[in-house]
Short mmCIF file of C-alpha atoms in Angstrom, two decimals:
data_model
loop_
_atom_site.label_atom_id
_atom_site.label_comp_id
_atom_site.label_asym_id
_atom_site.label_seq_id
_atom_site.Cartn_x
_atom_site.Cartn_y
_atom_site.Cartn_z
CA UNK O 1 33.46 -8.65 2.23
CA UNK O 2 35.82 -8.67 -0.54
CA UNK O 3 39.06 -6.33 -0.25
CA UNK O 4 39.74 -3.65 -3.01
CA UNK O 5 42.79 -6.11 -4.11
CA UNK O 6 40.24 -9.15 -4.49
CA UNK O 7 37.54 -7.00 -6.43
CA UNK O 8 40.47 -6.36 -8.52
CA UNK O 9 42.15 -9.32 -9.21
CA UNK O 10 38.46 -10.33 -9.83
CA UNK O 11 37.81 -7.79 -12.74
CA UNK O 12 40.73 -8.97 -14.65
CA UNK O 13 39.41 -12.30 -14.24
CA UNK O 14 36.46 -11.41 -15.72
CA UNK O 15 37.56 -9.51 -18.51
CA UNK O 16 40.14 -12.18 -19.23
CA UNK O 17 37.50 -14.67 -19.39
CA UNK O 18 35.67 -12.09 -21.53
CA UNK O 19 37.99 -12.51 -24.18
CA UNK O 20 37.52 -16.27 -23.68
CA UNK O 21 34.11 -16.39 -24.23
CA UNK O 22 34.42 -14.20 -27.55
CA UNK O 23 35.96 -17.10 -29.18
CA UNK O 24 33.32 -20.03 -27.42
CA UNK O 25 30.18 -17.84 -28.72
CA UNK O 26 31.19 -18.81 -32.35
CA UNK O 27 29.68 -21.60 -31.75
CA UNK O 28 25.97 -21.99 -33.00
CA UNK O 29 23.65 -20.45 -30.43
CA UNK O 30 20.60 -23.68 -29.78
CA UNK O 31 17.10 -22.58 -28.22
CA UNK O 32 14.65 -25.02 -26.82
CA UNK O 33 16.96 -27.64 -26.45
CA UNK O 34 18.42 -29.64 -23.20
CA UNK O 35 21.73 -31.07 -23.79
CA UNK O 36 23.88 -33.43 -22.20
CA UNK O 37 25.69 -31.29 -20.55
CA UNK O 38 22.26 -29.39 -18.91
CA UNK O 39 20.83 -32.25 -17.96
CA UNK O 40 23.87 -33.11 -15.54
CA UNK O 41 23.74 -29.83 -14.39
CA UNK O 42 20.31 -30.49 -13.13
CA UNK O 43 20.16 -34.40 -12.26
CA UNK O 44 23.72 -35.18 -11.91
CA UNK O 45 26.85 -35.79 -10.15
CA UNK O 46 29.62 -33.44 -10.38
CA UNK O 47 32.08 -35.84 -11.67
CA UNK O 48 29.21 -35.91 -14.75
CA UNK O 49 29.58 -32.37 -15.32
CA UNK O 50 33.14 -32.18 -15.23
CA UNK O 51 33.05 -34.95 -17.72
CA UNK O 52 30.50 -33.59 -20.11
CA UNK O 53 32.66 -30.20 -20.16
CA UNK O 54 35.64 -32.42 -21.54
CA UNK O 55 33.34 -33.18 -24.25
CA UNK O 56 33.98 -29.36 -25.26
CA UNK O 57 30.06 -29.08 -25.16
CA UNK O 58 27.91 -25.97 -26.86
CA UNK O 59 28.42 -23.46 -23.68
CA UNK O 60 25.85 -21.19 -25.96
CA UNK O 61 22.84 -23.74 -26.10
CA UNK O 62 20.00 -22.56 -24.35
CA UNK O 63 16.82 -24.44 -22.55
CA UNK O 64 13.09 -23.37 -23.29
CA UNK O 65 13.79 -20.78 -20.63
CA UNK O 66 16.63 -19.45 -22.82
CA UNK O 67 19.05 -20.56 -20.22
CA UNK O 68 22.86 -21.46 -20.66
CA UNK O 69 24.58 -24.12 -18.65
CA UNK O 70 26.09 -21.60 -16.76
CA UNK O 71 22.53 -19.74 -16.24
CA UNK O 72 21.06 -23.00 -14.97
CA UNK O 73 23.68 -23.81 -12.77
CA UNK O 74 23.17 -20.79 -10.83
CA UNK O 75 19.20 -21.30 -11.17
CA UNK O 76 19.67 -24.95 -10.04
CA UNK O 77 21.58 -23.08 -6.94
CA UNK O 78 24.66 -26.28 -6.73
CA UNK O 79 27.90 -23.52 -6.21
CA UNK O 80 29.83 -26.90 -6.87
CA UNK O 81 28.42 -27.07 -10.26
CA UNK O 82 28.70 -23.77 -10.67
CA UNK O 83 32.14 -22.91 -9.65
CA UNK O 84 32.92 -25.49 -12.49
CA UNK O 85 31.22 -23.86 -15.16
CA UNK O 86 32.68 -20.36 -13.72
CA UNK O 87 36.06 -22.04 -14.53
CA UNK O 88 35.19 -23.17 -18.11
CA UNK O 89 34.92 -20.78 -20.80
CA UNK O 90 31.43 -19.26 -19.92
CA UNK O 91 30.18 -15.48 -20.37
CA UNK O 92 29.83 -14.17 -16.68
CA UNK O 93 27.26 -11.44 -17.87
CA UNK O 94 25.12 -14.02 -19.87
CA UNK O 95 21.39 -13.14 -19.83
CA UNK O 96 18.17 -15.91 -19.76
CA UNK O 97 14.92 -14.49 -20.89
CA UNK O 98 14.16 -11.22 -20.50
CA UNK O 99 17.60 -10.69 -19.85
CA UNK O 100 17.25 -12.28 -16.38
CA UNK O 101 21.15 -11.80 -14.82
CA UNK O 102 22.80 -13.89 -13.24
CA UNK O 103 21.92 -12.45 -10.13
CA UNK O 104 18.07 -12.34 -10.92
CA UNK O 105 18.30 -16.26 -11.30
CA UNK O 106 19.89 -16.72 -7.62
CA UNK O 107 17.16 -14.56 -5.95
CA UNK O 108 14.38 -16.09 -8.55
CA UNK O 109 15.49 -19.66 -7.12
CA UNK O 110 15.14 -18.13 -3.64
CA UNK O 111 18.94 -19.34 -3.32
CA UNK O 112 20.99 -16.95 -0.71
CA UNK O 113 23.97 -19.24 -0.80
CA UNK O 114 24.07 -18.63 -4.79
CA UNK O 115 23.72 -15.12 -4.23
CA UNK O 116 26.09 -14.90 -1.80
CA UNK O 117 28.78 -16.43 -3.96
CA UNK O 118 28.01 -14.38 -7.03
CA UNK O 119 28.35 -11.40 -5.26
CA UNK O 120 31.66 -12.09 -3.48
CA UNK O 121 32.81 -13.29 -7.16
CA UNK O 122 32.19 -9.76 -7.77
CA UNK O 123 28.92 -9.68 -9.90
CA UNK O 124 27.59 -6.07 -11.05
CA UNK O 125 24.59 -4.89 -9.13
CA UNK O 126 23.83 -2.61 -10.67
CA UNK O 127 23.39 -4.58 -14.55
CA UNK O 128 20.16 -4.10 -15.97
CA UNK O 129 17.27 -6.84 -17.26
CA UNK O 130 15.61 -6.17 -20.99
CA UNK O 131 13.40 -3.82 -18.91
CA UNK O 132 16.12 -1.82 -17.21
CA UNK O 133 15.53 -3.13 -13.86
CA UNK O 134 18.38 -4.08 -11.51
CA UNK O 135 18.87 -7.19 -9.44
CA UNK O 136 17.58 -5.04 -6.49
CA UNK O 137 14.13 -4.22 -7.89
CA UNK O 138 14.17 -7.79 -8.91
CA UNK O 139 13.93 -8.82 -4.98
CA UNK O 140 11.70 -5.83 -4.19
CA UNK O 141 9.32 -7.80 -6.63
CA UNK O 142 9.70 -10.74 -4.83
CA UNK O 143 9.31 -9.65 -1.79
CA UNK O 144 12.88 -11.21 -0.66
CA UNK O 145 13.48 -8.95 2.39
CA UNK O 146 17.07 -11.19 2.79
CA UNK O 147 17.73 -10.72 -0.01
CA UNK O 148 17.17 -6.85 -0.64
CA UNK O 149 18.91 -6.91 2.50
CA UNK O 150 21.88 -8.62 0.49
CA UNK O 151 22.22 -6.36 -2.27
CA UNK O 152 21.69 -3.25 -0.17
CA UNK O 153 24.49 -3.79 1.62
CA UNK O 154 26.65 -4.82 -1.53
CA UNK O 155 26.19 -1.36 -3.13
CA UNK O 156 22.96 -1.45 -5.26
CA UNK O 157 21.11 1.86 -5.54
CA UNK O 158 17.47 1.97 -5.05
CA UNK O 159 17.25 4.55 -6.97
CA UNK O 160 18.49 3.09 -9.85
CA UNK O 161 15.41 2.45 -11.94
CA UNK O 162 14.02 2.82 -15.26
CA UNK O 163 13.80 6.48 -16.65
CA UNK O 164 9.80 7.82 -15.93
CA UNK O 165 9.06 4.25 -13.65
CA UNK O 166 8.26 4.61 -10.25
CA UNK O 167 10.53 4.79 -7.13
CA UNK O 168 11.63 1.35 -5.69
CA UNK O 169 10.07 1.60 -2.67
CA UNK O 170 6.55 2.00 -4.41
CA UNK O 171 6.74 -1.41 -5.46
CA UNK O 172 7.51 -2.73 -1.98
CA UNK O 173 5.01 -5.21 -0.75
CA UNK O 174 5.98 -5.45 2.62
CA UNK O 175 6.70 -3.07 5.58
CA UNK O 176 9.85 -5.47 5.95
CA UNK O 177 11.36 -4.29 2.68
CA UNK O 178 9.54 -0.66 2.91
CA UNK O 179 11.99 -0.01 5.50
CA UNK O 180 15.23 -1.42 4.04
CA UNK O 181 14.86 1.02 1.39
CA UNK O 182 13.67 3.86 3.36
CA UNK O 183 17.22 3.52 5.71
CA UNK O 184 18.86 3.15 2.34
CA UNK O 185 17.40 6.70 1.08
CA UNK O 186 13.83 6.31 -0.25
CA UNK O 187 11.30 8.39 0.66
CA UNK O 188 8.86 7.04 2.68
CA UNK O 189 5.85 8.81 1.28
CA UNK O 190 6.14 7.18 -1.87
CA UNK O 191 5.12 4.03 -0.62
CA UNK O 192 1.93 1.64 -2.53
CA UNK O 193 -1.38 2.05 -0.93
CA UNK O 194 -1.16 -1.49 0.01
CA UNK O 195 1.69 -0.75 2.23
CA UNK O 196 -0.25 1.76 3.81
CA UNK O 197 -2.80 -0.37 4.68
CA UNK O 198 -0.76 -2.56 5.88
CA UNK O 199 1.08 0.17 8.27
CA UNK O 200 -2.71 1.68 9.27
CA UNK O 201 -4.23 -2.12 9.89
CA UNK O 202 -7.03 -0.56 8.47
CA UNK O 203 -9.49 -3.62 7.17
CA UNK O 204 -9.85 -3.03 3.06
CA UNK O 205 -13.91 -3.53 3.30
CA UNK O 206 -16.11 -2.50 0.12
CA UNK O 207 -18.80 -0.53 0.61
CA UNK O 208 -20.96 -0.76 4.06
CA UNK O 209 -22.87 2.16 3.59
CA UNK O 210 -26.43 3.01 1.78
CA UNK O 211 -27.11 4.95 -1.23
CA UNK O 212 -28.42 7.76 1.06
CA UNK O 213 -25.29 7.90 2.82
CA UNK O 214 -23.21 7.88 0.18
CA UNK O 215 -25.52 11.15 -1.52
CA UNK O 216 -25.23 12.70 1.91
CA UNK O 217 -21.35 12.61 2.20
CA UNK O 218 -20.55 12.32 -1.37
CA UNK O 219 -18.60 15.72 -1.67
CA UNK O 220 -15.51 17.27 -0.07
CA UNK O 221 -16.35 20.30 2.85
CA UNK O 222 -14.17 22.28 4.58
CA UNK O 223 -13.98 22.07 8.54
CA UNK O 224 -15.71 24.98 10.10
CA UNK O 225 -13.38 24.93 13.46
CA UNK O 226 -9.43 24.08 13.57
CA UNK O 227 -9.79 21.30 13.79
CA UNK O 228 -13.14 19.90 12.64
CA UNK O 229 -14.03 16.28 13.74
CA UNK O 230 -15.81 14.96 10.22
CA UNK O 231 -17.58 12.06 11.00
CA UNK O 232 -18.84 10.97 7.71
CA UNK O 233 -20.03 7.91 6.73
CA UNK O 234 -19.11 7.83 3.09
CA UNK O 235 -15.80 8.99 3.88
CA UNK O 236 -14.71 6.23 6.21
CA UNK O 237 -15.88 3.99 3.97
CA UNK O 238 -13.23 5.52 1.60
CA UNK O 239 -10.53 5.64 3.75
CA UNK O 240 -11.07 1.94 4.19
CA UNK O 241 -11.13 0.58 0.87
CA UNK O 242 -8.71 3.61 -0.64
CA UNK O 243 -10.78 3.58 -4.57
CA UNK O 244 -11.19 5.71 -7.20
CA UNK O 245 -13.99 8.07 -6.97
CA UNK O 246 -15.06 6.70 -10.19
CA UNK O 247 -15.36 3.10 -8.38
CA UNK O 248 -17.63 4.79 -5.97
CA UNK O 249 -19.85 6.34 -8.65
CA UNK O 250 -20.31 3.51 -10.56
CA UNK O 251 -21.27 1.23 -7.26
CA UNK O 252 -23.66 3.95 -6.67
CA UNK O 253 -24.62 4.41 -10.13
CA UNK O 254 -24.12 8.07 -10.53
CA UNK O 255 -22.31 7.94 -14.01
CA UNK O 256 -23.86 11.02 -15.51
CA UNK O 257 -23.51 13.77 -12.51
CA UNK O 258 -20.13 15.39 -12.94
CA UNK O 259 -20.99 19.42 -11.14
CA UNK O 260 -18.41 18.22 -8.10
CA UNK O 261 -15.90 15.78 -7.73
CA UNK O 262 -16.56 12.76 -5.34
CA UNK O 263 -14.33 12.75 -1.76
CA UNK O 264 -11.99 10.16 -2.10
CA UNK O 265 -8.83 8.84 -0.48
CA UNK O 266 -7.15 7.22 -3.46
CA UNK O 267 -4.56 10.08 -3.86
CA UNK O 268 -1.07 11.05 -4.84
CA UNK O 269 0.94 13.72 -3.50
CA UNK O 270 -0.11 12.88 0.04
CA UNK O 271 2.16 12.72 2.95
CA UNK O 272 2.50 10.39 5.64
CA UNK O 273 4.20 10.46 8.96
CA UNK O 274 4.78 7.81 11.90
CA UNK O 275 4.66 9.24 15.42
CA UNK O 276 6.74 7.52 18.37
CA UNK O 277 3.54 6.22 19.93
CA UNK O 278 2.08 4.40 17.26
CA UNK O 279 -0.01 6.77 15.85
CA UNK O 280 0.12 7.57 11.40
CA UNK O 281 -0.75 10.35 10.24
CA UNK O 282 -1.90 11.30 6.31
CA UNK O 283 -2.12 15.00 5.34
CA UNK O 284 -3.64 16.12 1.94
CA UNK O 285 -2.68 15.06 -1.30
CA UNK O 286 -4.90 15.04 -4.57
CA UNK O 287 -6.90 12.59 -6.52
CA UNK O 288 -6.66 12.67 -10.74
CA UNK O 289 -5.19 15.15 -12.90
CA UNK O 290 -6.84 18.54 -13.44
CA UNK O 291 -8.56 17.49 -16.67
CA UNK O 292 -10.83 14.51 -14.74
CA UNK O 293 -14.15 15.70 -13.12
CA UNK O 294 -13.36 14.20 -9.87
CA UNK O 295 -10.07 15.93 -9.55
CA UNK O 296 -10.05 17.65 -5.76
CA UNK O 297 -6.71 18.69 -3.73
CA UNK O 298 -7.53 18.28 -0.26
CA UNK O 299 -6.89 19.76 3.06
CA UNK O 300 -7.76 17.00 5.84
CA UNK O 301 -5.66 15.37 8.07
CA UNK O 302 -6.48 11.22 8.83
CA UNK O 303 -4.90 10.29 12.41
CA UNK O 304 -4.35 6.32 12.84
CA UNK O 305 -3.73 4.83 15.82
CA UNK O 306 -2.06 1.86 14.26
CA UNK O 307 -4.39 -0.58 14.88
CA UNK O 308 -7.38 -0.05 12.42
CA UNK O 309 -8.92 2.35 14.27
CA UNK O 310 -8.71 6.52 12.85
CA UNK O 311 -10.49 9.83 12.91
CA UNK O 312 -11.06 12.06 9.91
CA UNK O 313 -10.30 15.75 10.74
CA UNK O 314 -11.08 18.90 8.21
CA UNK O 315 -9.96 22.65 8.65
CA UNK O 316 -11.33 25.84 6.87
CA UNK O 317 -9.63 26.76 3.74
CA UNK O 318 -8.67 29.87 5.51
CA UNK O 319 -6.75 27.84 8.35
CA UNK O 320 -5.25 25.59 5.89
CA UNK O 321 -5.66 25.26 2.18
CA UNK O 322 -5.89 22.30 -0.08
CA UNK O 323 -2.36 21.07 -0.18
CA UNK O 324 -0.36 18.70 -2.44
CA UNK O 325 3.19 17.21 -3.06
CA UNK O 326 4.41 18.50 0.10
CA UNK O 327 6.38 17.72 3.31
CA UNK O 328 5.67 16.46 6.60
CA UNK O 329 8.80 16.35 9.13
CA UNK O 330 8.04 15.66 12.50
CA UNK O 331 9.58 18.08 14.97
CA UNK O 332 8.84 16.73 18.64
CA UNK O 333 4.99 17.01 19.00
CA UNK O 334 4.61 18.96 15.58
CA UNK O 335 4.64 18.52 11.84
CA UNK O 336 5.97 21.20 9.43
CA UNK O 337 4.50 21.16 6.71
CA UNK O 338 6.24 22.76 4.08
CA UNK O 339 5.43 24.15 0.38
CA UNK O 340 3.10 22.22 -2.11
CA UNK O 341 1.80 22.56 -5.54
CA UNK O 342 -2.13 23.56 -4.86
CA UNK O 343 -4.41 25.09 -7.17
CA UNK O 344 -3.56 27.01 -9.74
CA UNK O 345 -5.46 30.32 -8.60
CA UNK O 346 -4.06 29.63 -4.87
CA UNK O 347 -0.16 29.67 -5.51
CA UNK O 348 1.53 32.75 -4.12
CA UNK O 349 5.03 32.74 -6.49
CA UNK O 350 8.58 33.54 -4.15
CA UNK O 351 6.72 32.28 -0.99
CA UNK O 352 6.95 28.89 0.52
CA UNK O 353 3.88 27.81 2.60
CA UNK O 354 5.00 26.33 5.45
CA UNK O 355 2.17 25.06 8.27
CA UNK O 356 2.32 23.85 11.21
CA UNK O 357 0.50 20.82 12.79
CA UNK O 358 0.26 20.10 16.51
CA UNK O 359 -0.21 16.34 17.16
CA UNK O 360 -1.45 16.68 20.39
CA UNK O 361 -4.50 19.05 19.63
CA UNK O 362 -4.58 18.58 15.42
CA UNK O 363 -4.45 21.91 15.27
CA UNK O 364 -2.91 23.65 12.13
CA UNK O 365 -1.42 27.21 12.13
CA UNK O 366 0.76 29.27 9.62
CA UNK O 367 4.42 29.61 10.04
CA UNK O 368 5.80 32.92 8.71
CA UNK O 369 9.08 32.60 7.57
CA UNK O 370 11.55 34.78 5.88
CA UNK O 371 13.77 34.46 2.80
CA UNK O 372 12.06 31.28 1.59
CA UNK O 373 13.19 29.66 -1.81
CA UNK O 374 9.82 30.16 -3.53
CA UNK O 375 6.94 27.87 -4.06
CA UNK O 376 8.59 24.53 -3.97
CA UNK O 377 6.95 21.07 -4.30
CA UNK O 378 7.99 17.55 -4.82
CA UNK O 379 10.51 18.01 -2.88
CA UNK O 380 12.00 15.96 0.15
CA UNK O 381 12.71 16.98 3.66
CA UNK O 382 14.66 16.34 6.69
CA UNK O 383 15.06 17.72 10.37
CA UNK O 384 18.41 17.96 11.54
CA UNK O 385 19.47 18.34 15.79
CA UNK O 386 21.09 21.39 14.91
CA UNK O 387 17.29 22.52 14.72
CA UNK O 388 16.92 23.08 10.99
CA UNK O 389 14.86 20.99 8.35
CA UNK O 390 16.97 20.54 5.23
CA UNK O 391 14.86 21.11 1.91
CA UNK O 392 16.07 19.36 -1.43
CA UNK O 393 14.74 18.67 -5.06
CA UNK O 394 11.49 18.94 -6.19
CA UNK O 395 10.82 21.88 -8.33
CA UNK O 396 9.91 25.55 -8.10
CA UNK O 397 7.36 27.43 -9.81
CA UNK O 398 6.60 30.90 -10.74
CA UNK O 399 4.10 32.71 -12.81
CA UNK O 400 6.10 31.51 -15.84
CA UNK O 401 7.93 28.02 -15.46
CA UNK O 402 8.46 25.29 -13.37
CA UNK O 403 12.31 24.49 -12.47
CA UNK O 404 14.04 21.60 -11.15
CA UNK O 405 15.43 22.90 -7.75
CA UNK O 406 18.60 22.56 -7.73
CA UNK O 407 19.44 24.16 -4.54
CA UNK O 408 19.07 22.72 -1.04
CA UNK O 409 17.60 24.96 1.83
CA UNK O 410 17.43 25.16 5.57
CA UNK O 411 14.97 26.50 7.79
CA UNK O 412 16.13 27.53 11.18
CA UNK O 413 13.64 26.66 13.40
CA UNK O 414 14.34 29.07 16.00
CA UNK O 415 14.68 32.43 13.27
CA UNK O 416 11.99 30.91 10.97
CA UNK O 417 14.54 32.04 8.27
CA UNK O 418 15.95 29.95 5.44
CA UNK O 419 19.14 29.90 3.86
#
């Protein structure tokens, strides 16, 4: 690890160098081309290098790959070769295509050495590609759990991104990587459905089921009893393969019959929570947008045992209504669950729902708490040993607007009263 005095000696050195490389980029910028100089870089000796640079070489020519020499020294991953060019008039925030950095090079030439050097030369994490992606999201796409590893613990910010794209740990492939991000402040729930998967075991299989099964358990229902044990065919068979409920109509064929959306497990807005023993659980969530015919908020609760194997449990809307874009905190054997978006005609303005589930029975039950911060969603949650879950972002509604929560709340366990 660097010391504050080497970052800084560093930055002048790069600034200096800076200057440097205004004057070298006069020179005419070549595409497509490999010159001398490259091809040492990537068959050669070092001695070769060092004597093509005396040859005061085009440090702007790029290969078909719009790489400069100093671009596919790193990619070619030789820190000998490098460390020359780093002393020759190069630009140390050069971009290849796509404006690859410097750092995206290392990690695309699976090279931890190179990365390792770059970074204790002092190299910005957090520069951007052509796409406004970091070096970090760059490994998250790779899968390079060293690598995110690397950068993590250099200072890069996972939640750096670009503006309206998806959180970084969405685009984790792995439960390797899922979890690097999650210690580094992402929130689990808004993991990929392959990652879930993954963290279920449940097999992806298509459809196992006949036409009359799939008529027969086409359509959400409410449990009867808290909780309800809903063993339905059609239903497993969704929680397996995780499609759209248009996929299912159009493998049955049912194109034309929109009256009621088709149960389906392909949702947003849904939370999940891992249990000490083993066991996942997935509460809720919604599939589509209120426009689309098979739009449904749901109320069941999906228990894993973490090896493929699950049960399917439904509650009456009384008990526990449809619920969205909440939380789920785990609190010994429970799970608060705490505020969500819901139906339009279901929202009670300056409340906050708050439910909670015992993981020993499934039961669900109301929590009545006092001097809540309103109907909140989105938001993120955390249980403290002081005995209080700590509430923050997300947004709260009323009958006229929806605001960006600004706040951040505590609910005392033991009062049931937030502040």
């Amino acid at each position: 690890m660097m010391s504050s005095k080497d970052n800084a000696i560093t930055q002048i050195h790069l600034n200096t160098r800076k200057d440097e490389v205004a004057i070298a980029s006069l020179a005419p910028q070549v595409i497509g081309v490999e010159t001398a100089l490259m091809r040492s870089i990537t068959m050669g000796t070092v001695a070769e290098v060092q004597k093509e640079l005396l040859a005061q070489p085009n440090l702007s020519a790029r290969d078909q790959y719009e790489r400069t020499p100093w671009l596919l020294s790193i990619y070619t991953g030789d820190i000998e070769k490098a460390e020359i060019l780093w002393m020759a008039a190069i630009d140390p925030t050069d971009r290849g295509q796509h404006g690859k950095t410097a750092l995206m090079l290392a990690i695309e030439s699976n090279n931890r050495a190179m990365l390792t050097w770059l970074l204790a030369k002092g190299f910005d994490v957090a520069e951007v590609n052509d796409s406004g992606e970091t070096a970090l999201m760059f490994a998250i796409m790779q899968d390079a759990v060293d690598f995110v590893a690397m950068l993590l613990q250099a200072g890069a910010d996972p939640k750096q991104r670009p503006e309206d794209a998806r959180s970084s740990v969405f685009w984790a492939k792995s439960i390797a990587v899922t979890r690097l991000l999650v210690a580094a402040g992402e929130d689990f729930n808004g993991i990929s459905r392959s990652v879930r998967q993954l963290l279920t075991k449940v097999k992806a299989t298509t459809y196992q089921i006949s036409p009359e099964q799939y008529r027969s358990g086409k359509q959400r229902r409410f449990g009867f009893t808290n909780p309800e044990l809903m063993s339905v065919d059609f239903w497993r068979s969704m929680v397996c393969n995780r499609v759209s409920a248009w996929s299912a109509r159009m493998e049955f064929n049912e194109s034309e019959n929109f009256d009621n959306p088709i149960w389906c497990f392909y949702r947003i807005g849904q939370s999940l929570t891992e249990l000490p023993d083993g066991r996942i659980i997935e509460i809720g969530g919604e599939h589509e947008d209120s426009y689309d015919p098979d739009f449904c908020i749901y109320n069941d609760v999906v228990v894993h045992d973490g090896q493929g194997n699950f049960q399917i449990f439904g509650y009456p809307q009384a008990v526990f209504p449809p619920t969205d874009f909440h939380t789920a905190t785990l609190v010994g054997d429970y799970i608060y669950i705490i505020g969500r978006l819901g139906y339009y005609q279901g929202r009670t303005y300056h409340q906050t729902p708050v439910y909670r589930l015992d993981c020993r029975s499934y039961q669900i039950e109301p929590v009545i708490t006092t001097n809540s911060p309103g109907w909140i969603y989105g938001h993120r949650a955390e249980y403290l040993e002081s005995g209080v879950i700590v509430v923050a972002g997300g947004s709260i509604e009323d009958a006229k607007e929806s605001k960006e929560n600004l706040i951040e709340y505590q609910l005392n366990l033991e009062t049931l009263t937030w502040k």
